[in-house]
PDB file of C-alpha atoms and ligand atoms in Angstrom:
ATOM      1  CA  MET A   1      14.701   1.021  -9.546  1.00  0.00           C
ATOM      2  CA  ASP A   2      14.689   3.400  -6.521  1.00  0.00           C
ATOM      3  CA  ALA A   3      15.972   4.033  -3.003  1.00  0.00           C
ATOM      4  CA  TYR A   4      13.435   1.678  -1.455  1.00  0.00           C
ATOM      5  CA  GLY A   5      15.009  -1.507  -2.822  1.00  0.00           C
ATOM      6  CA  GLU A   6      13.967  -4.076  -5.343  1.00  0.00           C
ATOM      7  CA  ASN A   7      10.864  -5.202  -3.426  1.00  0.00           C
ATOM      8  CA  VAL A   8       9.244  -1.839  -4.121  1.00  0.00           C
ATOM      9  CA  ILE A   9       7.917  -1.469  -7.653  1.00  0.00           C
ATOM     10  CA  ILE A  10       6.689   1.981  -8.634  1.00  0.00           C
ATOM     11  CA  MET A  11       4.731   1.714 -11.874  1.00  0.00           C
ATOM     12  CA  ASN A  12       5.784   3.804 -14.803  1.00  0.00           C
ATOM     13  CA  HIS A  13       3.309   3.350 -17.607  1.00  0.00           C
ATOM     14  CA  PRO A  14       1.589   6.207 -19.464  1.00  0.00           C
ATOM     15  CA  LEU A  15      -1.823   4.477 -19.421  1.00  0.00           C
ATOM     16  CA  LEU A  16      -1.619   4.102 -15.661  1.00  0.00           C
ATOM     17  CA  LYS A  17      -0.469   7.687 -15.144  1.00  0.00           C
ATOM     18  CA  HIS A  18      -3.349   8.967 -17.271  1.00  0.00           C
ATOM     19  CA  LYS A  19      -5.945   6.957 -15.356  1.00  0.00           C
ATOM     20  CA  ILE A  20      -4.535   8.021 -11.966  1.00  0.00           C
ATOM     21  CA  THR A  21      -4.781  11.678 -13.034  1.00  0.00           C
ATOM     22  CA  ARG A  22      -8.481  11.161 -13.911  1.00  0.00           C
ATOM     23  CA  LEU A  23      -8.933   9.515 -10.505  1.00  0.00           C
ATOM     24  CA  ARG A  24      -7.404  12.471  -8.652  1.00  0.00           C
ATOM     25  CA  ASP A  25      -9.700  15.005 -10.327  1.00  0.00           C
ATOM     26  CA  LYS A  26     -12.356  16.080  -7.829  1.00  0.00           C
ATOM     27  CA  ASN A  27     -14.847  16.390 -10.700  1.00  0.00           C
ATOM     28  CA  THR A  28     -14.624  12.650 -11.462  1.00  0.00           C
ATOM     29  CA  GLY A  29     -17.906  11.131 -10.286  1.00  0.00           C
ATOM     30  CA  THR A  30     -18.530   7.860  -8.452  1.00  0.00           C
ATOM     31  CA  ASN A  31     -19.309   5.745 -11.502  1.00  0.00           C
ATOM     32  CA  GLU A  32     -16.199   6.761 -13.428  1.00  0.00           C
ATOM     33  CA  PHE A  33     -14.068   6.610 -10.269  1.00  0.00           C
ATOM     34  CA  ARG A  34     -15.120   3.010  -9.646  1.00  0.00           C
ATOM     35  CA  SER A  35     -14.372   1.980 -13.232  1.00  0.00           C
ATOM     36  CA  LEU A  36     -10.971   3.660 -13.136  1.00  0.00           C
ATOM     37  CA  VAL A  37     -10.006   1.934  -9.873  1.00  0.00           C
ATOM     38  CA  ASN A  38     -10.794  -1.444 -11.415  1.00  0.00           C
ATOM     39  CA  GLU A  39      -8.966  -0.658 -14.666  1.00  0.00           C
ATOM     40  CA  ILE A  40      -5.899   0.497 -12.721  1.00  0.00           C
ATOM     41  CA  ALA A  41      -6.001  -2.641 -10.567  1.00  0.00           C
ATOM     42  CA  MET A  42      -6.084  -4.756 -13.710  1.00  0.00           C
ATOM     43  CA  LEU A  43      -3.113  -2.944 -15.254  1.00  0.00           C
ATOM     44  CA  MET A  44      -1.164  -3.206 -12.001  1.00  0.00           C
ATOM     45  CA  GLY A  45      -2.185  -6.851 -11.594  1.00  0.00           C
ATOM     46  CA  TYR A  46      -0.742  -7.645 -15.020  1.00  0.00           C
ATOM     47  CA  GLU A  47       2.653  -6.534 -13.709  1.00  0.00           C
ATOM     48  CA  ALA A  48       2.331  -7.861 -10.159  1.00  0.00           C
ATOM     49  CA  LEU A  49       1.304 -11.341 -11.291  1.00  0.00           C
ATOM     50  CA  ARG A  50       4.114 -11.927 -13.750  1.00  0.00           C
ATOM     51  CA  ASP A  51       5.578 -14.603 -11.426  1.00  0.00           C
ATOM     52  CA  LEU A  52       2.271 -16.432 -10.884  1.00  0.00           C
ATOM     53  CA  PRO A  53       2.806 -20.197 -10.926  1.00  0.00           C
ATOM     54  CA  LEU A  54       1.891 -22.095 -14.082  1.00  0.00           C
ATOM     55  CA  LYS A  55       0.996 -25.728 -14.582  1.00  0.00           C
ATOM     56  CA  GLU A  56       0.977 -27.834 -17.736  1.00  0.00           C
ATOM     57  CA  GLU A  57      -2.333 -28.998 -19.163  1.00  0.00           C
ATOM     58  CA  GLU A  58      -2.982 -31.304 -22.095  1.00  0.00           C
ATOM     59  CA  ILE A  59      -5.042 -29.676 -24.835  1.00  0.00           C
ATOM     60  CA  GLU A  60      -5.797 -30.550 -28.425  1.00  0.00           C
ATOM     61  CA  THR A  61      -5.242 -27.951 -31.123  1.00  0.00           C
ATOM     62  CA  PRO A  62      -6.812 -28.452 -34.567  1.00  0.00           C
ATOM     63  CA  ILE A  63      -3.441 -29.963 -35.489  1.00  0.00           C
ATOM     64  CA  GLU A  64      -2.417 -32.201 -32.570  1.00  0.00           C
ATOM     65  CA  LYS A  65      -2.408 -32.806 -28.826  1.00  0.00           C
ATOM     66  CA  CYS A  66       0.139 -30.893 -26.763  1.00  0.00           C
ATOM     67  CA  MET A  67       1.006 -29.893 -23.225  1.00  0.00           C
ATOM     68  CA  ALA A  68       0.537 -26.149 -22.695  1.00  0.00           C
ATOM     69  CA  PRO A  69       0.900 -23.771 -19.697  1.00  0.00           C
ATOM     70  CA  VAL A  70      -2.128 -22.491 -17.779  1.00  0.00           C
ATOM     71  CA  ILE A  71      -2.359 -20.408 -14.598  1.00  0.00           C
ATOM     72  CA  ALA A  72      -2.549 -22.559 -11.483  1.00  0.00           C
ATOM     73  CA  GLY A  73      -5.423 -20.244 -10.456  1.00  0.00           C
ATOM     74  CA  ARG A  74      -6.249 -21.834  -7.115  1.00  0.00           C
ATOM     75  CA  LYS A  75      -2.866 -20.651  -5.926  1.00  0.00           C
ATOM     76  CA  LEU A  76      -3.930 -17.011  -5.824  1.00  0.00           C
ATOM     77  CA  ALA A  77      -5.809 -15.127  -3.130  1.00  0.00           C
ATOM     78  CA  VAL A  78      -6.889 -11.500  -3.413  1.00  0.00           C
ATOM     79  CA  VAL A  79      -7.328  -9.826  -0.032  1.00  0.00           C
ATOM     80  CA  PRO A  80      -8.864  -6.340  -0.170  1.00  0.00           C
ATOM     81  CA  ILE A  81      -8.590  -4.077   2.868  1.00  0.00           C
ATOM     82  CA  LEU A  82     -12.171  -2.887   3.433  1.00  0.00           C
ATOM     83  CA  ARG A  83     -13.675  -0.781   2.289  1.00  0.00           C
ATOM     84  CA  ALA A  84     -11.651   0.864  -0.434  1.00  0.00           C
ATOM     85  CA  GLY A  85      -9.569  -2.192  -1.362  1.00  0.00           C
ATOM     86  CA  LEU A  86     -12.797  -3.853  -2.513  1.00  0.00           C
ATOM     87  CA  GLY A  87     -12.833  -1.440  -5.429  1.00  0.00           C
ATOM     88  CA  MET A  88      -9.705  -3.113  -6.853  1.00  0.00           C
ATOM     89  CA  THR A  89     -10.840  -6.721  -6.460  1.00  0.00           C
ATOM     90  CA  ASN A  90     -12.766  -7.184  -9.706  1.00  0.00           C
ATOM     91  CA  GLY A  91      -9.884  -5.767 -11.714  1.00  0.00           C
ATOM     92  CA  ILE A  92      -7.664  -8.588 -10.482  1.00  0.00           C
ATOM     93  CA  LEU A  93     -10.384 -11.233 -10.714  1.00  0.00           C
ATOM     94  CA  ALA A  94     -10.810 -10.253 -14.364  1.00  0.00           C
ATOM     95  CA  LEU A  95      -7.239 -11.530 -14.845  1.00  0.00           C
ATOM     96  CA  VAL A  96      -7.551 -14.618 -12.621  1.00  0.00           C
ATOM     97  CA  PRO A  97     -11.250 -15.475 -12.214  1.00  0.00           C
ATOM     98  CA  SER A  98     -10.559 -18.589 -10.126  1.00  0.00           C
ATOM     99  CA  ALA A  99      -8.658 -16.701  -7.402  1.00  0.00           C
ATOM    100  CA  LYS A 100     -10.039 -16.941  -3.874  1.00  0.00           C
ATOM    101  CA  VAL A 101     -10.980 -13.731  -2.050  1.00  0.00           C
ATOM    102  CA  GLY A 102     -10.366 -12.906   1.616  1.00  0.00           C
ATOM    103  CA  HIS A 103     -11.357  -9.716   3.444  1.00  0.00           C
ATOM    104  CA  ILE A 104      -9.668  -7.591   6.072  1.00  0.00           C
ATOM    105  CA  GLY A 105     -11.878  -4.917   7.602  1.00  0.00           C
ATOM    106  CA  LEU A 106      -9.945  -1.945   9.004  1.00  0.00           C
ATOM    107  CA  TYR A 107     -10.870   1.671   9.560  1.00  0.00           C
ATOM    108  CA  ARG A 108      -8.619   4.517  10.571  1.00  0.00           C
ATOM    109  CA  ASP A 109      -9.430   6.408  13.735  1.00  0.00           C
ATOM    110  CA  GLU A 110      -9.989  10.008  12.633  1.00  0.00           C
ATOM    111  CA  VAL A 111      -7.959  11.430  15.524  1.00  0.00           C
ATOM    112  CA  THR A 112      -5.127   8.963  16.136  1.00  0.00           C
ATOM    113  CA  HIS A 113      -5.051   7.681  12.505  1.00  0.00           C
ATOM    114  CA  GLU A 114      -4.414   4.204  13.930  1.00  0.00           C
ATOM    115  CA  PRO A 115      -6.218   1.282  12.235  1.00  0.00           C
ATOM    116  CA  HIS A 116      -9.011  -0.649  13.987  1.00  0.00           C
ATOM    117  CA  GLU A 117      -9.877  -4.169  12.908  1.00  0.00           C
ATOM    118  CA  TYR A 118     -13.572  -5.093  12.545  1.00  0.00           C
ATOM    119  CA  TYR A 119     -13.691  -8.126  10.219  1.00  0.00           C
ATOM    120  CA  CYS A 120     -11.150 -10.626   8.916  1.00  0.00           C
ATOM    121  CA  LYS A 121     -11.643 -13.786   6.904  1.00  0.00           C
ATOM    122  CA  LEU A 122      -8.998 -15.447   4.765  1.00  0.00           C
ATOM    123  CA  PRO A 123      -9.179 -18.414   2.374  1.00  0.00           C
ATOM    124  CA  ASP A 124      -8.136 -21.603   4.151  1.00  0.00           C
ATOM    125  CA  PRO A 125      -5.485 -22.939   3.680  1.00  0.00           C
ATOM    126  CA  ILE A 126      -3.509 -19.782   2.953  1.00  0.00           C
ATOM    127  CA  GLU A 127       0.091 -21.012   3.375  1.00  0.00           C
ATOM    128  CA  GLU A 128       0.861 -21.923  -0.242  1.00  0.00           C
ATOM    129  CA  ARG A 129      -1.056 -19.142  -1.944  1.00  0.00           C
ATOM    130  CA  VAL A 130       0.302 -16.017  -3.548  1.00  0.00           C
ATOM    131  CA  ILE A 131      -1.643 -13.313  -1.681  1.00  0.00           C
ATOM    132  CA  VAL A 132      -2.350  -9.936  -3.263  1.00  0.00           C
ATOM    133  CA  VAL A 133      -3.463  -7.386  -0.663  1.00  0.00           C
ATOM    134  CA  THR A 134      -5.259  -4.445  -2.264  1.00  0.00           C
ATOM    135  CA  ASP A 135      -5.882  -0.939  -0.954  1.00  0.00           C
ATOM    136  CA  PRO A 136      -5.892   2.171  -3.153  1.00  0.00           C
ATOM    137  CA  MET A 137      -4.187   4.286  -0.469  1.00  0.00           C
ATOM    138  CA  LEU A 138      -0.989   3.762   1.546  1.00  0.00           C
ATOM    139  CA  ALA A 139      -0.953   6.823   3.822  1.00  0.00           C
ATOM    140  CA  THR A 140       0.644   6.389   7.281  1.00  0.00           C
ATOM    141  CA  GLY A 141       0.997   2.691   6.470  1.00  0.00           C
ATOM    142  CA  GLY A 142      -0.819   1.655   9.657  1.00  0.00           C
ATOM    143  CA  SER A 143      -3.595  -0.234   7.834  1.00  0.00           C
ATOM    144  CA  ALA A 144      -1.260  -2.018   5.436  1.00  0.00           C
ATOM    145  CA  VAL A 145       1.120  -3.087   8.227  1.00  0.00           C
ATOM    146  CA  SER A 146      -1.806  -4.420  10.312  1.00  0.00           C
ATOM    147  CA  ALA A 147      -3.260  -6.303   7.338  1.00  0.00           C
ATOM    148  CA  VAL A 148       0.062  -7.972   6.517  1.00  0.00           C
ATOM    149  CA  ASP A 149       0.631  -8.743  10.233  1.00  0.00           C
ATOM    150  CA  PHE A 150      -2.756 -10.477  10.276  1.00  0.00           C
ATOM    151  CA  ILE A 151      -2.067 -12.514   7.128  1.00  0.00           C
ATOM    152  CA  LYS A 152       1.329 -13.618   8.434  1.00  0.00           C
ATOM    153  CA  ARG A 153      -0.173 -14.633  11.796  1.00  0.00           C
ATOM    154  CA  HIS A 154      -2.500 -16.913   9.828  1.00  0.00           C
ATOM    155  CA  GLY A 155       0.361 -18.491   7.895  1.00  0.00           C
ATOM    156  CA  GLY A 156       0.485 -16.374   4.705  1.00  0.00           C
ATOM    157  CA  ARG A 157       3.997 -16.068   3.331  1.00  0.00           C
ATOM    158  CA  LYS A 158       4.012 -15.021  -0.327  1.00  0.00           C
ATOM    159  CA  ILE A 159       2.519 -11.563   0.025  1.00  0.00           C
ATOM    160  CA  LYS A 160       2.233  -8.712  -2.469  1.00  0.00           C
ATOM    161  CA  PHE A 161       0.746  -5.369  -1.468  1.00  0.00           C
ATOM    162  CA  MET A 162      -0.817  -3.287  -4.229  1.00  0.00           C
ATOM    163  CA  CYS A 163      -1.846   0.359  -3.864  1.00  0.00           C
ATOM    164  CA  ILE A 164      -2.688   3.067  -6.370  1.00  0.00           C
ATOM    165  CA  ILE A 165      -1.217   6.018  -4.450  1.00  0.00           C
ATOM    166  CA  ALA A 166       1.373   5.935  -1.673  1.00  0.00           C
ATOM    167  CA  ALA A 167       2.884   8.552   0.611  1.00  0.00           C
ATOM    168  CA  PRO A 168       6.621   8.276   1.339  1.00  0.00           C
ATOM    169  CA  GLU A 169       5.797   7.934   5.065  1.00  0.00           C
ATOM    170  CA  GLY A 170       3.600   4.889   4.535  1.00  0.00           C
ATOM    171  CA  LEU A 171       5.939   3.250   2.067  1.00  0.00           C
ATOM    172  CA  LYS A 172       8.819   3.589   4.540  1.00  0.00           C
ATOM    173  CA  ARG A 173       6.751   2.163   7.408  1.00  0.00           C
ATOM    174  CA  LEU A 174       5.461  -0.804   5.377  1.00  0.00           C
ATOM    175  CA  SER A 175       8.774  -1.693   3.764  1.00  0.00           C
ATOM    176  CA  GLU A 176      10.561  -1.521   7.125  1.00  0.00           C
ATOM    177  CA  ALA A 177       7.912  -3.572   8.951  1.00  0.00           C
ATOM    178  CA  HIS A 178       7.664  -6.184   6.173  1.00  0.00           C
ATOM    179  CA  PRO A 179      10.845  -6.160   4.079  1.00  0.00           C
ATOM    180  CA  ASP A 180       9.967  -9.591   2.662  1.00  0.00           C
ATOM    181  CA  ILE A 181       6.832  -8.545   0.758  1.00  0.00           C
ATOM    182  CA  GLN A 182       6.602  -6.987  -2.700  1.00  0.00           C
ATOM    183  CA  ILE A 183       4.988  -3.555  -2.811  1.00  0.00           C
ATOM    184  CA  TYR A 184       3.421  -2.312  -6.059  1.00  0.00           C
ATOM    185  CA  ILE A 185       2.621   1.389  -6.265  1.00  0.00           C
ATOM    186  CA  GLY A 186       0.794   3.253  -9.030  1.00  0.00           C
ATOM    187  CA  GLN A 187       2.193   6.649  -8.032  1.00  0.00           C
ATOM    188  CA  LEU A 188       4.335   7.881  -5.138  1.00  0.00           C
ATOM    189  CA  ASP A 189       3.002  11.231  -3.883  1.00  0.00           C
ATOM    190  CA  ARG A 190       4.677  14.093  -2.003  1.00  0.00           C
ATOM    191  CA  GLU A 191       3.640  13.816   1.650  1.00  0.00           C
ATOM    192  CA  LEU A 192       0.873  13.496   4.238  1.00  0.00           C
ATOM    193  CA  ASN A 193      -0.978  16.539   5.535  1.00  0.00           C
ATOM    194  CA  LYS A 194      -1.783  17.139   9.236  1.00  0.00           C
ATOM    195  CA  ASP A 195      -4.892  14.917   8.944  1.00  0.00           C
ATOM    196  CA  ALA A 196      -2.757  12.102   7.466  1.00  0.00           C
ATOM    197  CA  TYR A 197      -4.283  12.509   4.002  1.00  0.00           C
ATOM    198  CA  ILE A 198      -2.018  12.025   1.006  1.00  0.00           C
ATOM    199  CA  CYS A 199      -1.047  15.205  -0.910  1.00  0.00           C
ATOM    200  CA  PRO A 200      -1.972  15.739  -3.673  1.00  0.00           C
ATOM    201  CA  GLY A 201      -3.711  12.341  -3.384  1.00  0.00           C
ATOM    202  CA  LEU A 202      -7.303  11.824  -4.402  1.00  0.00           C
ATOM    203  CA  GLY A 203      -9.178  12.443  -1.160  1.00  0.00           C
ATOM    204  CA  ASP A 204     -10.975   9.668   0.701  1.00  0.00           C
ATOM    205  CA  ALA A 205     -10.832   6.621  -1.549  1.00  0.00           C
ATOM    206  CA  GLY A 206     -13.629   4.714   0.228  1.00  0.00           C
ATOM    207  CA  ASP A 207     -16.013   7.657   0.061  1.00  0.00           C
ATOM    208  CA  ARG A 208     -15.257   8.258  -3.606  1.00  0.00           C
ATOM    209  CA  ILE A 209     -15.718   4.573  -4.564  1.00  0.00           C
ATOM    210  CA  PHE A 210     -18.929   4.075  -2.631  1.00  0.00           C
ATOM    211  CA  GLY A 211     -20.388   7.567  -3.016  1.00  0.00           C
ATOM    212  CA  THR A 212     -20.587   8.176   0.733  1.00  0.00           C
ATOM    213  CA  LYS A 213     -20.186  11.712   2.165  1.00  0.00           C
TER     214      LYS A 213
HETATM  215  C1  PRP B   1      -8.302   4.352   4.026  1.00  0.00           C
HETATM  216  C2  PRP B   1      -7.598   3.570   2.943  1.00  0.00           C
HETATM  217  C3  PRP B   1      -6.631   2.720   3.706  1.00  0.00           C
HETATM  218  C4  PRP B   1      -6.253   3.623   4.853  1.00  0.00           C
HETATM  219  C5  PRP B   1      -4.904   4.186   4.565  1.00  0.00           C
HETATM  220  O1  PRP B   1      -9.273   3.565   4.632  1.00  0.00           O
HETATM  221  O2  PRP B   1      -8.471   2.839   2.127  1.00  0.00           O
HETATM  222  O3  PRP B   1      -7.169   1.505   4.182  1.00  0.00           O
HETATM  223  O4  PRP B   1      -7.233   4.658   4.915  1.00  0.00           O
HETATM  224  O5  PRP B   1      -4.459   4.932   5.650  1.00  0.00           O
HETATM  225  P1  PRP B   1      -3.208   4.502   6.525  1.00  0.00           P
HETATM  226  O6  PRP B   1      -2.131   4.087   5.580  1.00  0.00           O
HETATM  227  O7  PRP B   1      -2.898   5.761   7.277  1.00  0.00           O
HETATM  228  O8  PRP B   1      -3.629   3.393   7.444  1.00  0.00           O
HETATM  229  P2  PRP B   1     -10.232   4.108   5.784  1.00  0.00           P
HETATM  230  O9  PRP B   1      -9.639   3.818   7.122  1.00  0.00           O
HETATM  231  O10 PRP B   1     -10.580   5.544   5.492  1.00  0.00           O
HETATM  232  O11 PRP B   1     -11.494   3.178   5.662  1.00  0.00           O
HETATM  233  P3  PRP B   1     -12.535   2.995   4.454  1.00  0.00           P
HETATM  234  O12 PRP B   1     -11.800   2.323   3.327  1.00  0.00           O
HETATM  235  O13 PRP B   1     -13.557   2.105   5.072  1.00  0.00           O
HETATM  236  O14 PRP B   1     -13.069   4.340   4.074  1.00  0.00           O
HETATM  237  N1  URA B   2      -7.151   7.269   3.218  1.00  0.00           N
HETATM  238  C1  URA B   2      -7.665   7.806   2.088  1.00  0.00           C
HETATM  239  O1  URA B   2      -8.694   7.338   1.580  1.00  0.00           O
HETATM  240  N2  URA B   2      -7.029   8.854   1.537  1.00  0.00           N
HETATM  241  C2  URA B   2      -5.923   9.392   2.051  1.00  0.00           C
HETATM  242  O2  URA B   2      -5.383  10.365   1.482  1.00  0.00           O
HETATM  243  C3  URA B   2      -5.401   8.819   3.225  1.00  0.00           C
HETATM  244  C4  URA B   2      -6.025   7.755   3.784  1.00  0.00           C
END
């Protein structure tokens, strides 16, 4: 593991590394960028959901009836942080199509880099669900901390945060503010620059997913 403790899982899979490199490349266009974000979310989801609750269901094979495990899908909620987190949602829904989806709208002030909330709606009830919060970028950590604060205020308890690229500054802030959540990271980068962008990073994730700017 690493110095951040066992709640922080930094992915180490060649397929993931390859896809993240393609994502970073400034010559990767919107269409490919979007596909890669979803593929990465699916690969990360496979790991992050390994403790998803199962239930037994009776089925009949060509040979006999038996009880067999199936995902208790209604127990999962995916909560993207808008906008960029939306890009990861379908990747996780491809694994668990019956998951509910909530939304947390936050944007970072360009000067202060502090998050501002503009829309929040969570599946109700939320208490018993495993909640996967998605956002490709964990930079200062302000957005992630606010999103998890919001979910906890509404009763969410079993929270996993999933990002594709993290800066050490944001990881420290999130893991200190919410030591009880699991944090899944595709790649841990070097540092933030003076504009609080991740270096080397991939630029502005929302703009690259939605083709804005
Ligand atoms: C980006 C990103 C995160 C946030 C990370 O969103 O998707 O939500 O910045 O930065 P932080 O860790 O310093 O809070 P942004 O605010 O640019 O909004 P957008 O997704 O709508 O473009
Ligand atoms: N948000 C982004 O989209 N990219 C960064 O590098 C930092 C915050």
